[in-house]
């Protein structure tokens, strides 16, 4: 029964009752007329009561379904039976149950991700710590018989401690990004110039990895609106990733181009590459392919995940392309900050 019908019945019931009282007071009705008025009044009253009972039953049903949804049965839905008085409540309740179901699914995924992350963290921290303890014990027990061996042990300890610190730093960075506790201070910056500055910082690492540079950066300013520190971290992570996993190819490529009001910065190498099955997984936290698990690489498995998160926080996008053994590219795309916008900013 719709809202107009309920109002009409209620109005009719009121008119009949008022009319019967008025006629009783001002006129003398026959017994048959009184019976008809009484019957009409009773009939409309019954209809109104039935409608109220139906509404009450539907309210209880809505409350019951909501309780079930709260208790974990989020896939349940209620059907509308044409009662306009309750249709909006039914639709809102269905939307609420759908949101609860989505929250539950997200919570389950988050819990699974946390368990996987904790498992990976415990493994990746325990392994170098165990190794470091072994070298410390060896030095303490004078197992290293010569000064050269002791020096080698100290170098190994130094390298492993630095790798461990880097890993822990990246874990804290990821936690801050997840909690949205890493402030972003957007400013106009020249992406090409910033890339050149970062490359200078990596020259010793490139020399050590015996990698040549193939640079194709514009000689004009490439302004973007972004947080300098986070973009510096993003590009550094991409370059470090290519050095770690692509050094066998002997070349590191850096390219930048303007494309549809965006700038695209590509960092590429000619290392072993990434298989098609792994291409969509490289940005997952703690993910590392089997060939990358060599302890000498000191990778945390968070670098690319951090890079993609930083790209998104700066309204950009990061993607990977790879032809194994030929070329592997990481492409960072970010909107151009135009000269008009730049003059307005100043």
mmCIF file of N, CA, C and O in Angstrom, residues 241-339:
data_model
loop_
_atom_site.group_PDB
_atom_site.id
_atom_site.type_symbol
_atom_site.label_atom_id
_atom_site.label_comp_id
_atom_site.label_asym_id
_atom_site.label_seq_id
_atom_site.Cartn_x
_atom_site.Cartn_y
_atom_site.Cartn_z
ATOM 1 N N UNK A 241 66.733 0.254 -8.013
ATOM 2 C CA UNK A 241 66.151 -1.019 -8.447
ATOM 3 C C UNK A 241 66.814 -1.503 -9.734
ATOM 4 O O UNK A 241 67.134 -2.688 -9.874
ATOM 5 N N UNK A 242 67.027 -0.587 -10.684
ATOM 6 C CA UNK A 242 67.657 -0.970 -11.955
ATOM 7 C C UNK A 242 69.110 -1.370 -11.759
ATOM 8 O O UNK A 242 69.614 -2.267 -12.446
ATOM 9 N N UNK A 243 69.796 -0.713 -10.825
ATOM 10 C CA UNK A 243 71.189 -1.089 -10.551
ATOM 11 C C UNK A 243 71.254 -2.476 -9.923
ATOM 12 O O UNK A 243 72.094 -3.310 -10.284
ATOM 13 N N UNK A 244 70.357 -2.752 -8.985
ATOM 14 C CA UNK A 244 70.370 -4.039 -8.287
ATOM 15 C C UNK A 244 70.023 -5.191 -9.207
ATOM 16 O O UNK A 244 70.678 -6.238 -9.203
ATOM 17 N N UNK A 245 68.979 -5.020 -10.006
ATOM 18 C CA UNK A 245 68.456 -6.146 -10.779
ATOM 19 C C UNK A 245 68.817 -6.105 -12.262
ATOM 20 O O UNK A 245 68.590 -7.083 -12.979
ATOM 21 N N UNK A 246 69.373 -4.966 -12.732
ATOM 22 C CA UNK A 246 69.684 -4.857 -14.160
ATOM 23 C C UNK A 246 71.139 -4.626 -14.467
ATOM 24 O O UNK A 246 71.493 -4.335 -15.613
ATOM 25 N N UNK A 247 72.001 -4.773 -13.444
ATOM 26 C CA UNK A 247 73.418 -4.476 -13.663
ATOM 27 C C UNK A 247 74.071 -5.419 -14.664
ATOM 28 O O UNK A 247 75.069 -5.069 -15.301
ATOM 29 N N UNK A 248 73.485 -6.611 -14.829
ATOM 30 C CA UNK A 248 74.074 -7.569 -15.773
ATOM 31 C C UNK A 248 74.032 -7.041 -17.205
ATOM 32 O O UNK A 248 74.865 -7.411 -18.038
ATOM 33 N N UNK A 249 73.065 -6.178 -17.493
ATOM 34 C CA UNK A 249 72.961 -5.617 -18.842
ATOM 35 C C UNK A 249 73.982 -4.552 -19.139
ATOM 36 O O UNK A 249 74.199 -4.196 -20.307
ATOM 37 N N UNK A 250 74.622 -4.000 -18.090
ATOM 38 C CA UNK A 250 75.708 -3.059 -18.277
ATOM 39 C C UNK A 250 75.290 -1.655 -18.665
ATOM 40 O O UNK A 250 76.150 -0.834 -19.003
ATOM 41 N N UNK A 251 73.999 -1.333 -18.628
ATOM 42 C CA UNK A 251 73.568 0.005 -19.024
ATOM 43 C C UNK A 251 72.343 0.409 -18.222
ATOM 44 O O UNK A 251 71.463 -0.410 -17.934
ATOM 45 N N UNK A 252 72.318 1.694 -17.836
ATOM 46 C CA UNK A 252 71.153 2.290 -17.184
ATOM 47 C C UNK A 252 70.663 3.427 -18.067
ATOM 48 O O UNK A 252 71.427 4.340 -18.409
ATOM 49 N N UNK A 253 69.399 3.368 -18.444
ATOM 50 C CA UNK A 253 68.825 4.392 -19.312
ATOM 51 C C UNK A 253 67.880 5.311 -18.555
ATOM 52 O O UNK A 253 67.101 4.858 -17.715
ATOM 53 N N UNK A 254 67.979 6.603 -18.854
ATOM 54 C CA UNK A 254 67.087 7.615 -18.277
ATOM 55 C C UNK A 254 66.547 8.449 -19.429
ATOM 56 O O UNK A 254 67.316 9.083 -20.155
ATOM 57 N N UNK A 255 65.240 8.451 -19.585
ATOM 58 C CA UNK A 255 64.614 9.216 -20.659
ATOM 59 C C UNK A 255 63.450 10.032 -20.098
ATOM 60 O O UNK A 255 62.791 9.604 -19.139
ATOM 61 N N UNK A 256 63.193 11.190 -20.733
ATOM 62 C CA UNK A 256 62.041 11.995 -20.339
ATOM 63 C C UNK A 256 61.426 12.620 -21.587
ATOM 64 O O UNK A 256 62.136 13.067 -22.488
ATOM 65 N N UNK A 257 60.100 12.630 -21.616
ATOM 66 C CA UNK A 257 59.393 13.202 -22.759
ATOM 67 C C UNK A 257 58.072 13.798 -22.291
ATOM 68 O O UNK A 257 57.521 13.390 -21.271
ATOM 69 N N UNK A 258 57.583 14.772 -23.057
ATOM 70 C CA UNK A 258 56.269 15.355 -22.790
ATOM 71 C C UNK A 258 55.230 14.584 -23.587
ATOM 72 O O UNK A 258 55.412 14.308 -24.767
ATOM 73 N N UNK A 259 54.118 14.224 -22.926
ATOM 74 C CA UNK A 259 53.089 13.425 -23.594
ATOM 75 C C UNK A 259 51.717 13.824 -23.062
ATOM 76 O O UNK A 259 51.380 13.535 -21.908
ATOM 77 N N UNK A 260 50.914 14.493 -23.901
ATOM 78 C CA UNK A 260 49.539 14.867 -23.550
ATOM 79 C C UNK A 260 49.465 15.601 -22.203
ATOM 80 O O UNK A 260 48.791 15.173 -21.268
ATOM 81 N N UNK A 261 50.177 16.721 -22.123
ATOM 82 C CA UNK A 261 50.177 17.561 -20.912
ATOM 83 C C UNK A 261 50.740 16.836 -19.694
ATOM 84 O O UNK A 261 50.470 17.238 -18.551
ATOM 85 N N UNK A 262 51.493 15.769 -19.928
ATOM 86 C CA UNK A 262 52.175 15.044 -18.853
ATOM 87 C C UNK A 262 53.656 14.930 -19.198
ATOM 88 O O UNK A 262 54.046 15.037 -20.368
ATOM 89 N N UNK A 263 54.454 14.713 -18.175
ATOM 90 C CA UNK A 263 55.851 14.342 -18.397
ATOM 91 C C UNK A 263 56.009 12.873 -18.035
ATOM 92 O O UNK A 263 55.477 12.411 -17.017
ATOM 93 N N UNK A 264 56.736 12.143 -18.867
ATOM 94 C CA UNK A 264 57.004 10.730 -18.616
ATOM 95 C C UNK A 264 58.495 10.537 -18.415
ATOM 96 O O UNK A 264 59.295 10.800 -19.317
ATOM 97 N N UNK A 265 58.854 10.095 -17.220
ATOM 98 C CA UNK A 265 60.248 9.780 -16.910
ATOM 99 C C UNK A 265 60.393 8.266 -16.919
ATOM 100 O O UNK A 265 59.704 7.559 -16.169
ATOM 101 N N UNK A 266 61.273 7.755 -17.775
ATOM 102 C CA UNK A 266 61.474 6.314 -17.913
ATOM 103 C C UNK A 266 62.869 5.928 -17.443
ATOM 104 O O UNK A 266 63.867 6.512 -17.879
ATOM 105 N N UNK A 267 62.918 4.988 -16.529
ATOM 106 C CA UNK A 267 64.183 4.414 -16.060
ATOM 107 C C UNK A 267 64.230 2.978 -16.560
ATOM 108 O O UNK A 267 63.345 2.182 -16.244
ATOM 109 N N UNK A 268 65.246 2.631 -17.367
ATOM 110 C CA UNK A 268 65.272 1.294 -17.960
ATOM 111 C C UNK A 268 66.667 0.664 -17.850
ATOM 112 O O UNK A 268 67.666 1.335 -17.627
ATOM 113 N N UNK A 269 66.663 -0.643 -17.991
ATOM 114 C CA UNK A 269 67.919 -1.390 -17.980
ATOM 115 C C UNK A 269 67.770 -2.583 -18.920
ATOM 116 O O UNK A 269 66.686 -2.836 -19.449
ATOM 117 N N UNK A 270 68.853 -3.297 -19.115
ATOM 118 C CA UNK A 270 68.847 -4.462 -20.006
ATOM 119 C C UNK A 270 69.243 -5.729 -19.244
ATOM 120 O O UNK A 270 69.922 -6.599 -19.770
ATOM 121 N N UNK A 271 68.772 -5.820 -18.016
ATOM 122 C CA UNK A 271 69.045 -6.989 -17.190
ATOM 123 C C UNK A 271 68.150 -8.163 -17.545
ATOM 124 O O UNK A 271 67.516 -8.180 -18.613
ATOM 125 N N UNK A 272 68.058 -9.157 -16.646
ATOM 126 C CA UNK A 272 67.244 -10.359 -16.914
ATOM 127 C C UNK A 272 65.782 -10.046 -17.189
ATOM 128 O O UNK A 272 65.111 -10.786 -17.906
ATOM 129 N N UNK A 273 65.273 -8.959 -16.597
ATOM 130 C CA UNK A 273 63.893 -8.565 -16.862
ATOM 131 C C UNK A 273 62.881 -9.220 -15.939
ATOM 132 O O UNK A 273 63.227 -9.937 -14.997
ATOM 133 N N UNK A 274 61.632 -8.980 -16.241
ATOM 134 C CA UNK A 274 60.520 -9.456 -15.421
ATOM 135 C C UNK A 274 59.565 -10.228 -16.311
ATOM 136 O O UNK A 274 59.163 -9.737 -17.373
ATOM 137 N N UNK A 275 59.196 -11.427 -15.886
ATOM 138 C CA UNK A 275 58.268 -12.226 -16.687
ATOM 139 C C UNK A 275 56.885 -11.588 -16.666
ATOM 140 O O UNK A 275 56.552 -10.786 -15.791
ATOM 141 N N UNK A 276 56.069 -11.978 -17.631
ATOM 142 C CA UNK A 276 54.717 -11.411 -17.730
ATOM 143 C C UNK A 276 53.892 -11.727 -16.491
ATOM 144 O O UNK A 276 53.088 -10.903 -16.039
ATOM 145 N N UNK A 277 54.095 -12.908 -15.915
ATOM 146 C CA UNK A 277 53.342 -13.295 -14.717
ATOM 147 C C UNK A 277 53.713 -12.447 -13.505
ATOM 148 O O UNK A 277 52.892 -12.244 -12.610
ATOM 149 N N UNK A 278 54.965 -11.963 -13.473
ATOM 150 C CA UNK A 278 55.435 -11.188 -12.325
ATOM 151 C C UNK A 278 55.255 -9.690 -12.502
ATOM 152 O O UNK A 278 55.364 -8.937 -11.539
ATOM 153 N N UNK A 279 54.943 -9.258 -13.715
ATOM 154 C CA UNK A 279 54.930 -7.834 -14.020
ATOM 155 C C UNK A 279 53.948 -7.061 -13.153
ATOM 156 O O UNK A 279 54.218 -5.939 -12.742
ATOM 157 N N UNK A 280 52.796 -7.662 -12.878
ATOM 158 C CA UNK A 280 51.790 -6.995 -12.060
ATOM 159 C C UNK A 280 52.037 -7.153 -10.568
ATOM 160 O O UNK A 280 51.279 -6.616 -9.755
ATOM 161 N N UNK A 281 53.079 -7.908 -10.201
ATOM 162 C CA UNK A 281 53.350 -8.175 -8.788
ATOM 163 C C UNK A 281 54.518 -7.374 -8.237
ATOM 164 O O UNK A 281 54.702 -7.324 -7.025
ATOM 165 N N UNK A 282 55.300 -6.752 -9.117
ATOM 166 C CA UNK A 282 56.535 -6.114 -8.658
ATOM 167 C C UNK A 282 56.277 -4.927 -7.736
ATOM 168 O O UNK A 282 57.171 -4.519 -6.987
ATOM 169 N N UNK A 283 55.060 -4.371 -7.780
ATOM 170 C CA UNK A 283 54.745 -3.241 -6.905
ATOM 171 C C UNK A 283 54.113 -3.691 -5.594
ATOM 172 O O UNK A 283 53.770 -2.861 -4.757
ATOM 173 N N UNK A 284 53.933 -5.015 -5.433
ATOM 174 C CA UNK A 284 53.396 -5.524 -4.173
ATOM 175 C C UNK A 284 54.460 -5.431 -3.087
ATOM 176 O O UNK A 284 55.658 -5.586 -3.345
ATOM 177 N N UNK A 285 54.021 -5.218 -1.857
ATOM 178 C CA UNK A 285 54.955 -5.096 -0.746
ATOM 179 C C UNK A 285 55.695 -6.413 -0.501
ATOM 180 O O UNK A 285 55.087 -7.470 -0.525
ATOM 181 N N UNK A 286 56.970 -6.287 -0.262
ATOM 182 C CA UNK A 286 57.836 -7.425 0.081
ATOM 183 C C UNK A 286 57.942 -8.444 -1.049
ATOM 184 O O UNK A 286 58.453 -9.539 -0.837
ATOM 185 N N UNK A 287 57.465 -8.085 -2.256
ATOM 186 C CA UNK A 287 57.563 -9.060 -3.346
ATOM 187 C C UNK A 287 58.942 -8.969 -3.986
ATOM 188 O O UNK A 287 59.432 -7.891 -4.324
ATOM 189 N N UNK A 288 59.546 -10.137 -4.153
ATOM 190 C CA UNK A 288 60.802 -10.246 -4.889
ATOM 191 C C UNK A 288 60.796 -11.553 -5.651
ATOM 192 O O UNK A 288 60.403 -12.593 -5.110
ATOM 193 N N UNK A 289 61.211 -11.475 -6.894
ATOM 194 C CA UNK A 289 61.262 -12.700 -7.688
ATOM 195 C C UNK A 289 62.369 -13.599 -7.166
ATOM 196 O O UNK A 289 63.264 -13.165 -6.441
ATOM 197 N N UNK A 290 62.327 -14.864 -7.527
ATOM 198 C CA UNK A 290 63.274 -15.843 -6.980
ATOM 199 C C UNK A 290 64.730 -15.449 -7.229
ATOM 200 O O UNK A 290 65.588 -15.597 -6.372
ATOM 201 N N UNK A 291 64.996 -14.926 -8.443
ATOM 202 C CA UNK A 291 66.397 -14.625 -8.761
ATOM 203 C C UNK A 291 66.903 -13.407 -8.004
ATOM 204 O O UNK A 291 68.106 -13.125 -7.985
ATOM 205 N N UNK A 292 65.989 -12.632 -7.352
ATOM 206 C CA UNK A 292 66.417 -11.426 -6.643
ATOM 207 C C UNK A 292 66.665 -11.671 -5.173
ATOM 208 O O UNK A 292 66.940 -10.741 -4.431
ATOM 209 N N UNK A 293 66.571 -12.900 -4.704
ATOM 210 C CA UNK A 293 66.678 -13.148 -3.273
ATOM 211 C C UNK A 293 68.120 -13.381 -2.816
ATOM 212 O O UNK A 293 68.352 -13.839 -1.711
ATOM 213 N N UNK A 294 69.052 -13.070 -3.670
ATOM 214 C CA UNK A 294 70.442 -13.193 -3.255
ATOM 215 C C UNK A 294 70.732 -12.200 -2.144
ATOM 216 O O UNK A 294 70.429 -11.019 -2.260
ATOM 217 N N UNK A 295 71.332 -12.645 -1.032
ATOM 218 C CA UNK A 295 71.569 -11.746 0.093
ATOM 219 C C UNK A 295 72.523 -10.612 -0.202
ATOM 220 O O UNK A 295 72.526 -9.621 0.493
ATOM 221 N N UNK A 296 73.328 -10.739 -1.263
ATOM 222 C CA UNK A 296 74.277 -9.666 -1.548
ATOM 223 C C UNK A 296 73.556 -8.445 -2.085
ATOM 224 O O UNK A 296 74.111 -7.348 -2.106
ATOM 225 N N UNK A 297 72.327 -8.595 -2.538
ATOM 226 C CA UNK A 297 71.615 -7.452 -3.093
ATOM 227 C C UNK A 297 71.057 -6.550 -2.006
ATOM 228 O O UNK A 297 70.870 -5.367 -2.204
ATOM 229 N N UNK A 298 70.757 -7.105 -0.848
ATOM 230 C CA UNK A 298 70.286 -6.290 0.257
ATOM 231 C C UNK A 298 68.974 -5.594 0.003
ATOM 232 O O UNK A 298 68.758 -4.480 0.471
ATOM 233 N N UNK A 299 68.086 -6.184 -0.768
ATOM 234 C CA UNK A 299 66.825 -5.536 -1.110
ATOM 235 C C UNK A 299 65.759 -5.849 -0.088
ATOM 236 O O UNK A 299 65.705 -6.931 0.453
ATOM 237 N N UNK A 300 64.893 -4.868 0.165
ATOM 238 C CA UNK A 300 63.835 -5.065 1.153
ATOM 239 C C UNK A 300 62.537 -5.516 0.513
ATOM 240 O O UNK A 300 61.644 -5.995 1.205
ATOM 241 N N UNK A 301 62.385 -5.315 -0.800
ATOM 242 C CA UNK A 301 61.125 -5.649 -1.449
ATOM 243 C C UNK A 301 60.075 -4.579 -1.289
ATOM 244 O O UNK A 301 58.924 -4.774 -1.662
ATOM 245 N N UNK A 302 60.461 -3.404 -0.734
ATOM 246 C CA UNK A 302 59.516 -2.311 -0.528
ATOM 247 C C UNK A 302 59.778 -1.122 -1.445
ATOM 248 O O UNK A 302 58.947 -0.222 -1.538
ATOM 249 N N UNK A 303 60.924 -1.096 -2.107
ATOM 250 C CA UNK A 303 61.313 0.075 -2.894
ATOM 251 C C UNK A 303 60.304 0.463 -3.957
ATOM 252 O O UNK A 303 59.914 1.629 -4.071
ATOM 253 N N UNK A 304 59.857 -0.515 -4.753
ATOM 254 C CA UNK A 304 58.909 -0.204 -5.827
ATOM 255 C C UNK A 304 57.525 0.103 -5.279
ATOM 256 O O UNK A 304 56.803 0.935 -5.839
ATOM 257 N N UNK A 305 57.143 -0.569 -4.196
ATOM 258 C CA UNK A 305 55.856 -0.281 -3.576
ATOM 259 C C UNK A 305 55.829 1.148 -3.050
ATOM 260 O O UNK A 305 54.832 1.875 -3.226
ATOM 261 N N UNK A 306 56.919 1.571 -2.413
ATOM 262 C CA UNK A 306 57.024 2.945 -1.931
ATOM 263 C C UNK A 306 56.984 3.914 -3.110
ATOM 264 O O UNK A 306 56.313 4.952 -3.062
ATOM 265 N N UNK A 307 57.694 3.580 -4.190
ATOM 266 C CA UNK A 307 57.737 4.459 -5.357
ATOM 267 C C UNK A 307 56.344 4.666 -5.950
ATOM 268 O O UNK A 307 55.958 5.800 -6.279
ATOM 269 N N UNK A 308 55.578 3.587 -6.103
ATOM 270 C CA UNK A 308 54.228 3.738 -6.666
ATOM 271 C C UNK A 308 53.337 4.558 -5.737
ATOM 272 O O UNK A 308 52.561 5.408 -6.209
ATOM 273 N N UNK A 309 53.422 4.322 -4.424
ATOM 274 C CA UNK A 309 52.609 5.085 -3.478
ATOM 275 C C UNK A 309 52.950 6.568 -3.545
ATOM 276 O O UNK A 309 52.053 7.425 -3.536
ATOM 277 N N UNK A 310 54.242 6.886 -3.635
ATOM 278 C CA UNK A 310 54.652 8.285 -3.737
ATOM 279 C C UNK A 310 54.176 8.893 -5.050
ATOM 280 O O UNK A 310 53.787 10.069 -5.086
ATOM 281 N N UNK A 311 54.194 8.121 -6.118
ATOM 282 C CA UNK A 311 53.692 8.619 -7.402
ATOM 283 C C UNK A 311 52.222 8.995 -7.297
ATOM 284 O O UNK A 311 51.793 10.065 -7.757
ATOM 285 N N UNK A 312 51.439 8.125 -6.691
ATOM 286 C CA UNK A 312 50.004 8.379 -6.562
ATOM 287 C C UNK A 312 49.723 9.561 -5.648
ATOM 288 O O UNK A 312 48.797 10.340 -5.897
ATOM 289 N N UNK A 313 50.514 9.730 -4.584
ATOM 290 C CA UNK A 313 50.315 10.858 -3.675
ATOM 291 C C UNK A 313 50.668 12.183 -4.330
ATOM 292 O O UNK A 313 50.261 13.252 -3.861
ATOM 293 N N UNK A 314 51.433 12.140 -5.406
ATOM 294 C CA UNK A 314 51.761 13.343 -6.169
ATOM 295 C C UNK A 314 50.935 13.437 -7.455
ATOM 296 O O UNK A 314 51.337 14.117 -8.403
ATOM 297 N N UNK A 315 49.794 12.730 -7.464
ATOM 298 C CA UNK A 315 48.860 12.739 -8.598
ATOM 299 C C UNK A 315 49.513 12.221 -9.870
ATOM 300 O O UNK A 315 49.191 12.656 -10.977
ATOM 301 N N UNK A 316 50.438 11.294 -9.701
ATOM 302 C CA UNK A 316 51.085 10.678 -10.851
ATOM 303 C C UNK A 316 50.778 9.197 -10.937
ATOM 304 O O UNK A 316 49.909 8.679 -10.232
ATOM 305 N N UNK A 317 51.500 8.507 -11.803
ATOM 306 C CA UNK A 317 51.276 7.072 -12.013
ATOM 307 C C UNK A 317 52.602 6.412 -12.348
ATOM 308 O O UNK A 317 53.454 6.998 -13.024
ATOM 309 N N UNK A 318 52.770 5.195 -11.839
ATOM 310 C CA UNK A 318 53.993 4.426 -12.101
ATOM 311 C C UNK A 318 53.625 3.058 -12.634
ATOM 312 O O UNK A 318 52.784 2.366 -12.055
ATOM 313 N N UNK A 319 54.222 2.663 -13.756
ATOM 314 C CA UNK A 319 53.952 1.363 -14.343
ATOM 315 C C UNK A 319 55.253 0.724 -14.805
ATOM 316 O O UNK A 319 56.293 1.389 -14.933
ATOM 317 N N UNK A 320 55.178 -0.590 -15.043
ATOM 318 C CA UNK A 320 56.360 -1.347 -15.466
ATOM 319 C C UNK A 320 56.090 -2.041 -16.790
ATOM 320 O O UNK A 320 54.977 -2.507 -17.045
ATOM 321 N N UNK A 321 57.123 -2.101 -17.625
ATOM 322 C CA UNK A 321 57.079 -2.846 -18.879
ATOM 323 C C UNK A 321 58.378 -3.635 -18.994
ATOM 324 O O UNK A 321 59.441 -3.142 -18.601
ATOM 325 N N UNK A 322 58.290 -4.839 -19.531
ATOM 326 C CA UNK A 322 59.516 -5.636 -19.611
ATOM 327 C C UNK A 322 59.453 -6.654 -20.736
ATOM 328 O O UNK A 322 58.435 -7.330 -20.921
ATOM 329 N N UNK A 323 60.541 -6.721 -21.483
ATOM 330 C CA UNK A 323 60.800 -7.820 -22.405
ATOM 331 C C UNK A 323 62.036 -8.518 -21.846
ATOM 332 O O UNK A 323 63.155 -7.991 -21.957
ATOM 333 N N UNK A 324 61.845 -9.661 -21.162
ATOM 334 C CA UNK A 324 62.967 -10.307 -20.458
ATOM 335 C C UNK A 324 64.200 -10.466 -21.332
ATOM 336 O O UNK A 324 64.126 -10.937 -22.465
ATOM 337 N N UNK A 325 65.339 -10.040 -20.772
ATOM 338 C CA UNK A 325 66.598 -10.155 -21.478
ATOM 339 C C UNK A 325 66.846 -9.070 -22.500
ATOM 340 O O UNK A 325 67.941 -8.989 -23.068
ATOM 341 N N UNK A 326 65.839 -8.227 -22.749
ATOM 342 C CA UNK A 326 65.983 -7.171 -23.757
ATOM 343 C C UNK A 326 65.941 -5.797 -23.101
ATOM 344 O O UNK A 326 66.903 -5.030 -23.163
ATOM 345 N N UNK A 327 64.816 -5.474 -22.447
ATOM 346 C CA UNK A 327 64.674 -4.157 -21.843
ATOM 347 C C UNK A 327 63.566 -4.180 -20.796
ATOM 348 O O UNK A 327 62.488 -4.717 -21.030
ATOM 349 N N UNK A 328 63.844 -3.608 -19.643
ATOM 350 C CA UNK A 328 62.856 -3.469 -18.578
ATOM 351 C C UNK A 328 62.740 -1.995 -18.233
ATOM 352 O O UNK A 328 63.754 -1.341 -17.954
ATOM 353 N N UNK A 329 61.520 -1.466 -18.263
ATOM 354 C CA UNK A 329 61.305 -0.033 -18.066
ATOM 355 C C UNK A 329 60.320 0.218 -16.940
ATOM 356 O O UNK A 329 59.321 -0.497 -16.802
ATOM 357 N N UNK A 330 60.607 1.258 -16.157
ATOM 358 C CA UNK A 330 59.668 1.780 -15.176
ATOM 359 C C UNK A 330 59.341 3.204 -15.590
ATOM 360 O O UNK A 330 60.238 4.048 -15.690
ATOM 361 N N UNK A 331 58.056 3.451 -15.820
ATOM 362 C CA UNK A 331 57.613 4.711 -16.414
ATOM 363 C C UNK A 331 56.807 5.500 -15.390
ATOM 364 O O UNK A 331 55.751 5.056 -14.939
ATOM 365 N N UNK A 332 57.328 6.669 -15.041
ATOM 366 C CA UNK A 332 56.661 7.564 -14.087
ATOM 367 C C UNK A 332 56.017 8.700 -14.871
ATOM 368 O O UNK A 332 56.694 9.450 -15.570
ATOM 369 N N UNK A 333 54.701 8.822 -14.742
ATOM 370 C CA UNK A 333 53.947 9.856 -15.445
ATOM 371 C C UNK A 333 53.356 10.823 -14.435
ATOM 372 O O UNK A 333 52.742 10.407 -13.450
ATOM 373 N N UNK A 334 53.537 12.139 -14.685
ATOM 374 C CA UNK A 334 53.030 13.160 -13.773
ATOM 375 C C UNK A 334 52.582 14.369 -14.596
ATOM 376 O O UNK A 334 53.206 14.699 -15.608
ATOM 377 N N UNK A 335 51.474 15.012 -14.199
ATOM 378 C CA UNK A 335 50.975 16.164 -14.972
ATOM 379 C C UNK A 335 51.994 17.298 -15.061
ATOM 380 O O UNK A 335 52.722 17.586 -14.101
ATOM 381 N N UNK A 336 52.040 17.920 -16.224
ATOM 382 C CA UNK A 336 52.922 19.072 -16.435
ATOM 383 C C UNK A 336 52.374 20.288 -15.689
ATOM 384 O O UNK A 336 51.161 20.500 -15.626
ATOM 385 N N UNK A 337 53.269 21.075 -15.127
ATOM 386 C CA UNK A 337 52.892 22.340 -14.499
ATOM 387 C C UNK A 337 53.189 23.424 -15.518
ATOM 388 O O UNK A 337 54.342 23.764 -15.772
ATOM 389 N N UNK A 338 52.140 23.966 -16.139
ATOM 390 C CA UNK A 338 52.306 24.856 -17.287
ATOM 391 C C UNK A 338 52.850 26.218 -16.874
ATOM 392 O O UNK A 338 52.803 26.611 -15.709
ATOM 393 N N UNK A 339 53.311 26.961 -17.890
ATOM 394 C CA UNK A 339 53.845 28.294 -17.632
ATOM 395 C C UNK A 339 52.749 29.235 -17.112
ATOM 396 O O UNK A 339 53.013 30.102 -16.297
#
